[in-house]
mmCIF file of N, CA, C and O in Angstrom:
data_model
loop_
_atom_site.group_PDB
_atom_site.id
_atom_site.type_symbol
_atom_site.label_atom_id
_atom_site.label_comp_id
_atom_site.label_asym_id
_atom_site.label_seq_id
_atom_site.Cartn_x
_atom_site.Cartn_y
_atom_site.Cartn_z
ATOM 1 N N UNK A 466 31.994 -79.390 -203.425
ATOM 2 C CA UNK A 466 31.826 -80.649 -202.853
ATOM 3 C C UNK A 466 32.952 -81.508 -203.417
ATOM 4 O O UNK A 466 33.285 -82.287 -202.476
ATOM 5 N N UNK A 467 33.223 -81.627 -204.631
ATOM 6 C CA UNK A 467 34.310 -82.595 -205.141
ATOM 7 C C UNK A 467 35.520 -82.285 -204.236
ATOM 8 O O UNK A 467 36.357 -83.110 -203.786
ATOM 9 N N UNK A 468 35.874 -80.948 -204.096
ATOM 10 C CA UNK A 468 37.181 -80.585 -203.443
ATOM 11 C C UNK A 468 37.180 -81.177 -201.917
ATOM 12 O O UNK A 468 38.185 -81.560 -201.315
ATOM 13 N N UNK A 469 36.110 -81.097 -201.298
ATOM 14 C CA UNK A 469 35.885 -81.429 -199.935
ATOM 15 C C UNK A 469 36.328 -82.866 -199.698
ATOM 16 O O UNK A 469 36.916 -83.303 -198.462
ATOM 17 N N UNK A 470 36.157 -83.662 -200.651
ATOM 18 C CA UNK A 470 36.484 -85.181 -200.391
ATOM 19 C C UNK A 470 37.944 -85.462 -200.922
ATOM 20 O O UNK A 470 38.085 -86.696 -200.977
ATOM 21 N N UNK A 471 38.823 -84.661 -201.179
ATOM 22 C CA UNK A 471 40.110 -84.757 -201.785
ATOM 23 C C UNK A 471 40.874 -85.574 -200.916
ATOM 24 O O UNK A 471 41.544 -86.650 -201.260
ATOM 25 N N UNK A 472 40.895 -85.443 -199.395
ATOM 26 C CA UNK A 472 41.661 -86.225 -198.565
ATOM 27 C C UNK A 472 41.124 -87.747 -198.591
ATOM 28 O O UNK A 472 41.824 -88.654 -198.442
ATOM 29 N N UNK A 473 39.883 -87.936 -198.580
ATOM 30 C CA UNK A 473 39.233 -89.262 -198.688
ATOM 31 C C UNK A 473 39.649 -90.068 -199.895
ATOM 32 O O UNK A 473 39.808 -91.210 -200.008
ATOM 33 N N UNK A 474 39.690 -89.272 -200.942
ATOM 34 C CA UNK A 474 40.183 -89.986 -202.336
ATOM 35 C C UNK A 474 41.535 -90.452 -202.151
ATOM 36 O O UNK A 474 41.911 -91.470 -202.611
ATOM 37 N N UNK A 475 42.462 -89.437 -201.816
ATOM 38 C CA UNK A 475 43.870 -89.800 -201.629
ATOM 39 C C UNK A 475 44.045 -90.990 -200.536
ATOM 40 O O UNK A 475 44.811 -91.884 -200.982
ATOM 41 N N UNK A 476 43.297 -91.085 -199.492
ATOM 42 C CA UNK A 476 43.266 -92.000 -198.482
ATOM 43 C C UNK A 476 42.748 -93.405 -199.023
ATOM 44 O O UNK A 476 43.221 -94.530 -198.861
ATOM 45 N N UNK A 477 41.834 -93.299 -199.955
ATOM 46 C CA UNK A 477 41.307 -94.621 -200.790
ATOM 47 C C UNK A 477 42.112 -94.973 -201.965
ATOM 48 O O UNK A 477 41.842 -95.999 -202.558
ATOM 49 N N UNK A 478 43.236 -94.392 -202.222
ATOM 50 C CA UNK A 478 43.918 -94.878 -203.141
ATOM 51 C C UNK A 478 43.846 -94.459 -204.666
ATOM 52 O O UNK A 478 44.475 -95.053 -205.701
ATOM 53 N N UNK A 479 43.348 -93.228 -204.795
ATOM 54 C CA UNK A 479 43.318 -92.665 -206.022
ATOM 55 C C UNK A 479 44.457 -92.102 -206.417
ATOM 56 O O UNK A 479 45.205 -91.360 -205.585
ATOM 57 N N UNK A 480 44.930 -92.421 -207.711
ATOM 58 C CA UNK A 480 46.225 -92.103 -208.146
ATOM 59 C C UNK A 480 46.126 -90.948 -209.263
ATOM 60 O O UNK A 480 47.174 -90.408 -209.729
ATOM 61 N N UNK A 481 44.887 -90.743 -209.656
ATOM 62 C CA UNK A 481 44.749 -89.857 -210.861
ATOM 63 C C UNK A 481 43.286 -89.636 -210.909
ATOM 64 O O UNK A 481 42.360 -90.340 -210.626
ATOM 65 N N UNK A 482 42.843 -88.498 -211.458
ATOM 66 C CA UNK A 482 41.527 -87.993 -211.461
ATOM 67 C C UNK A 482 41.324 -87.201 -212.611
ATOM 68 O O UNK A 482 42.259 -86.235 -212.926
ATOM 69 N N UNK A 483 40.121 -87.108 -213.324
ATOM 70 C CA UNK A 483 39.834 -86.276 -214.358
ATOM 71 C C UNK A 483 38.233 -85.897 -214.207
ATOM 72 O O UNK A 483 37.461 -86.724 -213.790
ATOM 73 N N UNK A 484 37.909 -84.776 -214.383
ATOM 74 C CA UNK A 484 36.592 -84.226 -214.312
ATOM 75 C C UNK A 484 36.292 -83.925 -215.680
ATOM 76 O O UNK A 484 36.802 -82.896 -216.470
ATOM 77 N N UNK A 485 35.039 -84.311 -216.188
ATOM 78 C CA UNK A 485 34.656 -83.872 -217.548
ATOM 79 C C UNK A 485 33.154 -83.392 -217.486
ATOM 80 O O UNK A 485 32.426 -83.785 -216.733
ATOM 81 N N UNK A 486 32.845 -82.530 -218.284
ATOM 82 C CA UNK A 486 31.455 -81.772 -218.409
ATOM 83 C C UNK A 486 31.184 -81.809 -219.888
ATOM 84 O O UNK A 486 31.785 -81.182 -220.901
ATOM 85 N N UNK A 487 29.907 -82.317 -220.386
ATOM 86 C CA UNK A 487 29.372 -82.104 -221.529
ATOM 87 C C UNK A 487 29.334 -80.629 -222.074
ATOM 88 O O UNK A 487 28.945 -79.832 -221.162
ATOM 89 N N UNK A 488 29.649 -80.299 -223.397
ATOM 90 C CA UNK A 488 29.589 -78.795 -223.508
ATOM 91 C C UNK A 488 28.178 -78.115 -223.592
ATOM 92 O O UNK A 488 28.045 -77.136 -223.461
ATOM 93 N N UNK A 489 27.277 -79.181 -223.689
ATOM 94 C CA UNK A 489 25.910 -78.654 -223.745
ATOM 95 C C UNK A 489 24.969 -79.067 -222.573
ATOM 96 O O UNK A 489 23.700 -78.994 -222.594
ATOM 97 N N UNK A 490 25.598 -79.324 -221.473
ATOM 98 C CA UNK A 490 24.925 -79.716 -220.233
ATOM 99 C C UNK A 490 25.692 -79.323 -218.867
ATOM 100 O O UNK A 490 26.599 -80.148 -218.550
ATOM 101 N N UNK A 491 25.671 -78.056 -218.518
ATOM 102 C CA UNK A 491 26.399 -77.642 -217.395
ATOM 103 C C UNK A 491 26.059 -78.102 -216.051
ATOM 104 O O UNK A 491 26.667 -78.000 -214.947
ATOM 105 N N UNK A 492 24.983 -78.941 -216.088
ATOM 106 C CA UNK A 492 24.384 -79.691 -214.771
ATOM 107 C C UNK A 492 25.020 -81.116 -214.723
ATOM 108 O O UNK A 492 24.466 -81.938 -213.655
ATOM 109 N N UNK A 493 25.813 -81.668 -215.670
ATOM 110 C CA UNK A 493 26.088 -83.033 -215.572
ATOM 111 C C UNK A 493 27.719 -83.186 -215.621
ATOM 112 O O UNK A 493 28.353 -82.290 -216.269
ATOM 113 N N UNK A 494 28.300 -83.953 -214.734
ATOM 114 C CA UNK A 494 29.796 -84.175 -214.569
ATOM 115 C C UNK A 494 30.103 -85.620 -214.589
ATOM 116 O O UNK A 494 29.492 -86.348 -214.138
ATOM 117 N N UNK A 495 31.244 -85.808 -215.255
ATOM 118 C CA UNK A 495 31.691 -87.103 -215.194
ATOM 119 C C UNK A 495 32.843 -87.237 -214.452
ATOM 120 O O UNK A 495 34.056 -86.390 -214.839
ATOM 121 N N UNK A 496 33.267 -87.888 -213.525
ATOM 122 C CA UNK A 496 34.364 -87.922 -212.564
ATOM 123 C C UNK A 496 35.072 -89.332 -213.096
ATOM 124 O O UNK A 496 34.532 -90.304 -212.744
ATOM 125 N N UNK A 497 36.426 -89.075 -213.584
ATOM 126 C CA UNK A 497 36.894 -90.390 -213.872
ATOM 127 C C UNK A 497 38.220 -90.579 -212.837
ATOM 128 O O UNK A 497 39.266 -89.809 -212.854
ATOM 129 N N UNK A 498 38.162 -91.618 -212.103
ATOM 130 C CA UNK A 498 39.288 -91.652 -211.002
ATOM 131 C C UNK A 498 39.762 -93.000 -211.281
ATOM 132 O O UNK A 498 39.506 -94.013 -211.609
ATOM 133 N N UNK A 499 41.289 -92.921 -211.284
ATOM 134 C CA UNK A 499 42.072 -94.144 -211.353
ATOM 135 C C UNK A 499 42.634 -94.521 -209.892
ATOM 136 O O UNK A 499 42.951 -93.763 -209.180
ATOM 137 N N UNK A 500 42.695 -95.953 -209.625
ATOM 138 C CA UNK A 500 43.129 -96.240 -208.457
ATOM 139 C C UNK A 500 44.235 -97.163 -208.368
ATOM 140 O O UNK A 500 44.612 -97.849 -209.443
ATOM 141 N N UNK A 501 44.828 -97.407 -207.348
ATOM 142 C CA UNK A 501 46.087 -98.325 -207.249
ATOM 143 C C UNK A 501 45.765 -99.769 -207.297
ATOM 144 O O UNK A 501 46.441 -100.499 -207.715
ATOM 145 N N UNK A 502 44.527 -99.939 -207.171
ATOM 146 C CA UNK A 502 44.144 -101.530 -207.377
ATOM 147 C C UNK A 502 42.623 -101.456 -207.485
ATOM 148 O O UNK A 502 41.736 -100.462 -207.220
ATOM 149 N N UNK A 503 42.030 -102.725 -208.129
ATOM 150 C CA UNK A 503 40.601 -103.006 -208.296
ATOM 151 C C UNK A 503 39.969 -102.802 -206.929
ATOM 152 O O UNK A 503 38.782 -102.271 -206.690
ATOM 153 N N UNK A 504 40.609 -103.472 -206.015
ATOM 154 C CA UNK A 504 39.921 -103.399 -204.714
ATOM 155 C C UNK A 504 39.715 -102.398 -204.134
ATOM 156 O O UNK A 504 38.807 -102.186 -203.331
ATOM 157 N N UNK A 505 40.676 -101.405 -204.209
ATOM 158 C CA UNK A 505 40.509 -99.907 -203.640
ATOM 159 C C UNK A 505 39.586 -99.264 -204.368
ATOM 160 O O UNK A 505 38.558 -98.564 -203.788
ATOM 161 N N UNK A 506 39.175 -99.509 -205.643
ATOM 162 C CA UNK A 506 38.047 -98.741 -206.470
ATOM 163 C C UNK A 506 36.843 -99.455 -205.960
ATOM 164 O O UNK A 506 35.790 -98.585 -205.645
ATOM 165 N N UNK A 507 36.611 -100.588 -205.766
ATOM 166 C CA UNK A 507 35.412 -101.162 -205.114
ATOM 167 C C UNK A 507 35.013 -100.528 -203.699
ATOM 168 O O UNK A 507 33.886 -100.259 -203.501
ATOM 169 N N UNK A 508 36.164 -100.444 -202.860
ATOM 170 C CA UNK A 508 35.872 -100.030 -201.640
ATOM 171 C C UNK A 508 35.350 -98.317 -201.523
ATOM 172 O O UNK A 508 34.663 -97.957 -200.938
ATOM 173 N N UNK A 509 35.857 -97.694 -202.618
ATOM 174 C CA UNK A 509 35.476 -96.522 -202.815
ATOM 175 C C UNK A 509 34.218 -96.084 -203.202
ATOM 176 O O UNK A 509 33.403 -95.474 -203.024
ATOM 177 N N UNK A 510 33.752 -97.168 -204.191
ATOM 178 C CA UNK A 510 32.342 -97.248 -204.729
ATOM 179 C C UNK A 510 31.494 -97.501 -203.464
ATOM 180 O O UNK A 510 30.356 -96.703 -203.443
ATOM 181 N N UNK A 511 31.713 -98.041 -202.527
ATOM 182 C CA UNK A 511 30.972 -98.368 -201.318
ATOM 183 C C UNK A 511 30.868 -97.200 -200.563
ATOM 184 O O UNK A 511 29.806 -96.770 -200.117
ATOM 185 N N UNK A 512 31.994 -96.444 -200.358
ATOM 186 C CA UNK A 512 32.085 -95.186 -199.666
ATOM 187 C C UNK A 512 31.066 -94.193 -200.257
ATOM 188 O O UNK A 512 30.520 -93.541 -199.552
ATOM 189 N N UNK A 513 31.286 -94.044 -201.612
ATOM 190 C CA UNK A 513 30.294 -93.066 -202.303
ATOM 191 C C UNK A 513 28.831 -93.409 -201.843
ATOM 192 O O UNK A 513 28.117 -92.605 -201.638
ATOM 193 N N UNK A 514 28.568 -94.677 -202.242
ATOM 194 C CA UNK A 514 27.009 -95.105 -202.057
ATOM 195 C C UNK A 514 26.582 -94.792 -200.589
ATOM 196 O O UNK A 514 25.459 -94.632 -200.346
ATOM 197 N N UNK A 515 27.428 -95.191 -199.674
ATOM 198 C CA UNK A 515 26.983 -95.405 -198.156
ATOM 199 C C UNK A 515 27.123 -94.052 -197.395
ATOM 200 O O UNK A 515 26.520 -93.638 -196.552
ATOM 201 N N UNK A 516 28.056 -93.215 -197.752
ATOM 202 C CA UNK A 516 28.399 -91.926 -197.035
ATOM 203 C C UNK A 516 28.441 -90.744 -197.614
ATOM 204 O O UNK A 516 28.043 -89.607 -197.196
ATOM 205 N N UNK A 517 28.837 -90.657 -199.122
ATOM 206 C CA UNK A 517 28.757 -89.370 -199.704
ATOM 207 C C UNK A 517 27.297 -89.148 -200.277
ATOM 208 O O UNK A 517 26.856 -88.029 -199.929
ATOM 209 N N UNK A 518 26.895 -89.963 -201.149
ATOM 210 C CA UNK A 518 25.726 -89.626 -201.991
ATOM 211 C C UNK A 518 24.479 -89.374 -201.061
ATOM 212 O O UNK A 518 23.732 -88.635 -201.249
ATOM 213 N N UNK A 519 24.321 -90.243 -199.799
ATOM 214 C CA UNK A 519 23.058 -89.930 -199.085
ATOM 215 C C UNK A 519 23.065 -88.502 -198.398
ATOM 216 O O UNK A 519 22.001 -88.119 -198.032
ATOM 217 N N UNK A 520 24.346 -87.996 -198.266
ATOM 218 C CA UNK A 520 24.361 -86.577 -197.535
ATOM 219 C C UNK A 520 24.625 -85.349 -198.516
ATOM 220 O O UNK A 520 24.682 -84.334 -198.059
ATOM 221 N N UNK A 521 24.487 -85.760 -199.766
ATOM 222 C CA UNK A 521 24.798 -84.800 -200.753
ATOM 223 C C UNK A 521 23.589 -83.848 -200.925
ATOM 224 O O UNK A 521 22.416 -84.216 -200.939
ATOM 225 N N UNK A 522 23.803 -82.567 -200.831
ATOM 226 C CA UNK A 522 22.739 -81.566 -201.276
ATOM 227 C C UNK A 522 22.859 -81.058 -202.461
ATOM 228 O O UNK A 522 22.094 -80.097 -203.080
ATOM 229 N N UNK A 523 23.958 -81.525 -203.556
ATOM 230 C CA UNK A 523 24.037 -80.858 -204.666
ATOM 231 C C UNK A 523 23.648 -81.769 -205.913
ATOM 232 O O UNK A 523 23.601 -81.494 -207.058
ATOM 233 N N UNK A 524 23.284 -83.013 -205.612
ATOM 234 C CA UNK A 524 23.161 -84.202 -206.559
ATOM 235 C C UNK A 524 21.790 -83.905 -207.018
ATOM 236 O O UNK A 524 20.807 -83.725 -206.085
ATOM 237 N N UNK A 525 21.666 -83.983 -208.478
ATOM 238 C CA UNK A 525 20.337 -84.031 -209.193
ATOM 239 C C UNK A 525 20.231 -85.349 -209.687
ATOM 240 O O UNK A 525 20.939 -85.823 -210.562
ATOM 241 N N UNK A 526 19.194 -86.067 -209.528
ATOM 242 C CA UNK A 526 19.047 -87.417 -209.969
ATOM 243 C C UNK A 526 19.800 -88.432 -209.218
ATOM 244 O O UNK A 526 20.455 -88.355 -208.251
ATOM 245 N N UNK A 527 19.876 -89.516 -209.824
ATOM 246 C CA UNK A 527 20.553 -90.690 -209.268
ATOM 247 C C UNK A 527 22.060 -90.943 -209.748
ATOM 248 O O UNK A 527 22.168 -91.019 -211.082
ATOM 249 N N UNK A 528 23.085 -90.736 -209.133
ATOM 250 C CA UNK A 528 24.473 -90.949 -209.582
ATOM 251 C C UNK A 528 24.788 -92.128 -210.202
ATOM 252 O O UNK A 528 24.085 -93.267 -209.726
ATOM 253 N N UNK A 529 25.530 -92.459 -211.222
ATOM 254 C CA UNK A 529 25.871 -93.790 -211.750
ATOM 255 C C UNK A 529 27.331 -93.963 -211.375
ATOM 256 O O UNK A 529 28.214 -93.131 -211.445
ATOM 257 N N UNK A 530 27.752 -95.190 -211.058
ATOM 258 C CA UNK A 530 29.285 -95.457 -210.762
ATOM 259 C C UNK A 530 29.345 -96.913 -211.537
ATOM 260 O O UNK A 530 28.534 -97.893 -211.334
ATOM 261 N N UNK A 531 30.652 -97.054 -211.669
ATOM 262 C CA UNK A 531 31.063 -98.326 -212.321
ATOM 263 C C UNK A 531 32.545 -98.568 -212.200
ATOM 264 O O UNK A 531 33.433 -97.630 -212.181
ATOM 265 N N UNK A 532 32.983 -99.726 -211.675
ATOM 266 C CA UNK A 532 34.419 -99.987 -211.714
ATOM 267 C C UNK A 532 34.897 -100.748 -213.106
ATOM 268 O O UNK A 532 34.460 -101.752 -213.508
ATOM 269 N N UNK A 533 35.667 -99.970 -213.673
ATOM 270 C CA UNK A 533 36.190 -100.268 -215.235
ATOM 271 C C UNK A 533 37.687 -101.015 -215.008
ATOM 272 O O UNK A 533 38.206 -100.411 -214.300
ATOM 273 N N UNK A 534 37.793 -101.744 -216.013
ATOM 274 C CA UNK A 534 39.269 -102.158 -216.177
ATOM 275 C C UNK A 534 39.853 -101.999 -217.559
ATOM 276 O O UNK A 534 38.999 -102.114 -218.615
ATOM 277 N N UNK A 535 40.844 -101.514 -217.864
ATOM 278 C CA UNK A 535 41.402 -101.250 -219.109
ATOM 279 C C UNK A 535 41.641 -102.727 -219.737
ATOM 280 O O UNK A 535 42.361 -103.623 -219.255
ATOM 281 N N UNK A 536 41.302 -102.716 -221.063
ATOM 282 C CA UNK A 536 41.689 -104.026 -221.765
ATOM 283 C C UNK A 536 42.293 -103.906 -223.075
ATOM 284 O O UNK A 536 42.730 -104.932 -223.630
ATOM 285 N N UNK A 537 42.690 -102.553 -223.413
ATOM 286 C CA UNK A 537 43.406 -102.366 -224.588
ATOM 287 C C UNK A 537 44.079 -101.077 -224.586
ATOM 288 O O UNK A 537 43.480 -100.102 -224.061
ATOM 289 N N UNK A 538 45.332 -101.030 -224.753
ATOM 290 C CA UNK A 538 45.906 -99.704 -224.758
ATOM 291 C C UNK A 538 46.708 -99.593 -226.058
ATOM 292 O O UNK A 538 47.076 -100.464 -226.724
#
């Protein structure tokens, strides 16, 4: 399912992506996407909520999403 949306992520301005999974929970995944702009990230959040998640057959529970900004490096 994640691979299927690769073209959409690229078109949305994703410039980096990382997938994480807790060692003790094979059913939980954290997807960390970096975008070219905050605006692009917010637009992608809307895309997920309105187009991807409602049609997903693999989601268990309610997905969580948030647009974060780096404040210290």
